[in-house]
PDB file of C-alpha atoms in Angstrom:
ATOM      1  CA  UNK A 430     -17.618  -4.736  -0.272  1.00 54.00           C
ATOM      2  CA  UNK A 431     -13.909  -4.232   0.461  1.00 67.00           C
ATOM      3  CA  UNK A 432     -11.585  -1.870   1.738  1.00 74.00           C
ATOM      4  CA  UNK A 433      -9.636   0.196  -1.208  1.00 79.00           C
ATOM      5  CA  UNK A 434      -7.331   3.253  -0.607  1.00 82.00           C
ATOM      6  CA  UNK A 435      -3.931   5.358  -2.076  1.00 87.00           C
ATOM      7  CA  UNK A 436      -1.193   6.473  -0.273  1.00 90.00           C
ATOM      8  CA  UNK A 437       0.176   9.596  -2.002  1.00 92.00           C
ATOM      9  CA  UNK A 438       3.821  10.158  -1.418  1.00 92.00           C
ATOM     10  CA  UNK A 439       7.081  11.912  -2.421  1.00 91.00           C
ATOM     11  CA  UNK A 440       9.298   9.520  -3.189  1.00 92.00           C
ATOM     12  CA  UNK A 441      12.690   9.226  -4.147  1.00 93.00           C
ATOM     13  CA  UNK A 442      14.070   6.894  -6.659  1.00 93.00           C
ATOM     14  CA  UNK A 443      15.884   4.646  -3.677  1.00 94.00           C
ATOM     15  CA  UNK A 444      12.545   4.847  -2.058  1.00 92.00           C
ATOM     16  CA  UNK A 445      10.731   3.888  -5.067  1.00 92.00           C
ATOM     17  CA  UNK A 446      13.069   0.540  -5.391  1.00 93.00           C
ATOM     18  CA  UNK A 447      12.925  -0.150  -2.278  1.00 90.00           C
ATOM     19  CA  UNK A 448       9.006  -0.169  -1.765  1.00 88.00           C
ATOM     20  CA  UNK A 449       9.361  -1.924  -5.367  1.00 88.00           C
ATOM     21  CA  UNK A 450      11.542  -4.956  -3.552  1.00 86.00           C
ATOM     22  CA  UNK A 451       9.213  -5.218  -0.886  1.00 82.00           C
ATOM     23  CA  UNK A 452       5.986  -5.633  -3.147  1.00 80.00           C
ATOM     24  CA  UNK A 453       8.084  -8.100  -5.302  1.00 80.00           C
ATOM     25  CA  UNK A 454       8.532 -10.420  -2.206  1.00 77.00           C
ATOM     26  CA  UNK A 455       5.114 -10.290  -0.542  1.00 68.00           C
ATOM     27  CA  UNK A 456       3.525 -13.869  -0.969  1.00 63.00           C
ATOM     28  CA  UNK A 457       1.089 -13.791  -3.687  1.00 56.00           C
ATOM     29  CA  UNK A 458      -0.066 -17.547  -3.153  1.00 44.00           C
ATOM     30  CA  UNK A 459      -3.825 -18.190  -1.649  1.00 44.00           C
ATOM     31  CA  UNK A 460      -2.215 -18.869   1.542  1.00 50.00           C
ATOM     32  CA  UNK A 461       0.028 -15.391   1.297  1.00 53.00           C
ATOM     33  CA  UNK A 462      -2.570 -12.279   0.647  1.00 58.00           C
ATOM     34  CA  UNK A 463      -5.646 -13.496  -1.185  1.00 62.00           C
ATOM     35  CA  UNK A 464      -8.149 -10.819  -2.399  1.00 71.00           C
ATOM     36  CA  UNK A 465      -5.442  -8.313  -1.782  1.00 76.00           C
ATOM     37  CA  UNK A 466      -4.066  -6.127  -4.801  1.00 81.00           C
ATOM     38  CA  UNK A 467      -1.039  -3.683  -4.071  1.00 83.00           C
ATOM     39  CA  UNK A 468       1.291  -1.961  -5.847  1.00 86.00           C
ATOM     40  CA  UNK A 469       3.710   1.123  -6.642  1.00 90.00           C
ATOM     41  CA  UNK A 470       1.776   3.873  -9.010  1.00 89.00           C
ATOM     42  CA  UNK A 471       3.460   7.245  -9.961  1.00 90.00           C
ATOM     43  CA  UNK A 472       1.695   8.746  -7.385  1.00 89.00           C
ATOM     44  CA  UNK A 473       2.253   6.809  -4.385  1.00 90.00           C
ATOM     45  CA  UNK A 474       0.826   2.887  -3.164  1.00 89.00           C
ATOM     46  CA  UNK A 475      -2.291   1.587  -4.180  1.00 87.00           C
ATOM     47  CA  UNK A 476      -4.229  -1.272  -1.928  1.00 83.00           C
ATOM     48  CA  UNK A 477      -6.958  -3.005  -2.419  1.00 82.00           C
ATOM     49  CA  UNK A 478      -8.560  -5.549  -0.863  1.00 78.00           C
ATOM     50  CA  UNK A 479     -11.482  -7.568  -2.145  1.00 74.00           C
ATOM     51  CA  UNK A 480     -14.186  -8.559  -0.412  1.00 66.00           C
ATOM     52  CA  UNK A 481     -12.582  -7.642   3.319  1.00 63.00           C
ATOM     53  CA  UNK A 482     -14.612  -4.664   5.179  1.00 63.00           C
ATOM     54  CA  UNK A 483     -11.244  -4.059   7.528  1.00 67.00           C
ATOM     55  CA  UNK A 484      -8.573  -1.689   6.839  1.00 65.00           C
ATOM     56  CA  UNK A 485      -5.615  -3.622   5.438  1.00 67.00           C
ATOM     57  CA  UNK A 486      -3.157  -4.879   8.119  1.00 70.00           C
ATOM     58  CA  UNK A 487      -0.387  -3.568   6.749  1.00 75.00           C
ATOM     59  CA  UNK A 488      -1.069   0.194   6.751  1.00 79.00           C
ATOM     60  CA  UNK A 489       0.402   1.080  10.308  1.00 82.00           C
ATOM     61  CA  UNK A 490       4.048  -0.472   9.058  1.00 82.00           C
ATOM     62  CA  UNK A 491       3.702   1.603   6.312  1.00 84.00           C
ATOM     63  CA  UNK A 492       2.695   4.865   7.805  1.00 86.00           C
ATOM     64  CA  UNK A 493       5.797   4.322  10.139  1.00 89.00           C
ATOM     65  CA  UNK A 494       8.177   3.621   7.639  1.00 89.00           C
ATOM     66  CA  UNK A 495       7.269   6.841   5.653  1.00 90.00           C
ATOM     67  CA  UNK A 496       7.184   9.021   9.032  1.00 93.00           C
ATOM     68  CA  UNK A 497      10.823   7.437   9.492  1.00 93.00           C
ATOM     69  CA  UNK A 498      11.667   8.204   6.256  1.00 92.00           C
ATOM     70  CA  UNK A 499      10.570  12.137   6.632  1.00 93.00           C
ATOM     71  CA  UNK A 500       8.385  11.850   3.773  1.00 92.00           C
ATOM     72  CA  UNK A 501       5.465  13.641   3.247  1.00 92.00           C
ATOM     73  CA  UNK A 502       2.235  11.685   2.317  1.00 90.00           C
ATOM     74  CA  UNK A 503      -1.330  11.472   2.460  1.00 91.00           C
ATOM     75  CA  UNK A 504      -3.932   8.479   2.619  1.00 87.00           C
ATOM     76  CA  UNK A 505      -7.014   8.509   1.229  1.00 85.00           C
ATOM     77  CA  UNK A 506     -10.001   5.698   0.824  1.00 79.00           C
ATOM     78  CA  UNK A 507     -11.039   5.085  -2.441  1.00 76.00           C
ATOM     79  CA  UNK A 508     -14.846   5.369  -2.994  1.00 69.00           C
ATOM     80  CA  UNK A 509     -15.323   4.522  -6.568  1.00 57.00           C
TER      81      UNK A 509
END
C-alpha cells in the first residue's frame, strides 16, 4: 500500500537547482516526512510514499509552481 507517482517535466538547469535546493532542505527526520522518498531524476520528480493510501500533500504546490513557471509536465501514478 502507498501512493507512488513521477512528474515528467522540462526543466531548465536553474530549474533543476532550484527544485535540487528545495529537496536538500525538506526535513528528513521521523518527525519531518517519514515513509516519504522524493527526489530529482533526469526525467522529472519522483515521490513516493510508503505505506500512506493519500496522494502526497505536496503535489498541488508543485503543480503551481511548474504552471508559474510555464513549464510543460505531466503526472503519472506509478503502478509497479
Amino acid at each position: 500500500m502507498g501512493f507512488e507517482f513521477r512528474i515528467a517535466a522540462s526543466l531548465t538547469a536553474g530549474q533543476r537547482q532550484h527544485i535540487e535546493q528545495l529537496l536538500a532542505a525538506l526535513p528528513q527526520a521521523a518527525d519531518g516526512m517519514p515513509g516519504t522518498d522524493t527526489r530529482l531524476t533526469e526525467a522529472g520528480l519522483y515521490v513516493c510514499q510508503y505505506l500512506r493510501p493519500e496522494p502526497w500533500h505536496g503535489l498541488d504546490a508543485v503543480r503551481a509552481w511548474l504552471d508559474a513557471q510555464g513549464v510543460d509536465y505531466a503526472v503519472a501514478e506509478v503502478d509497479d
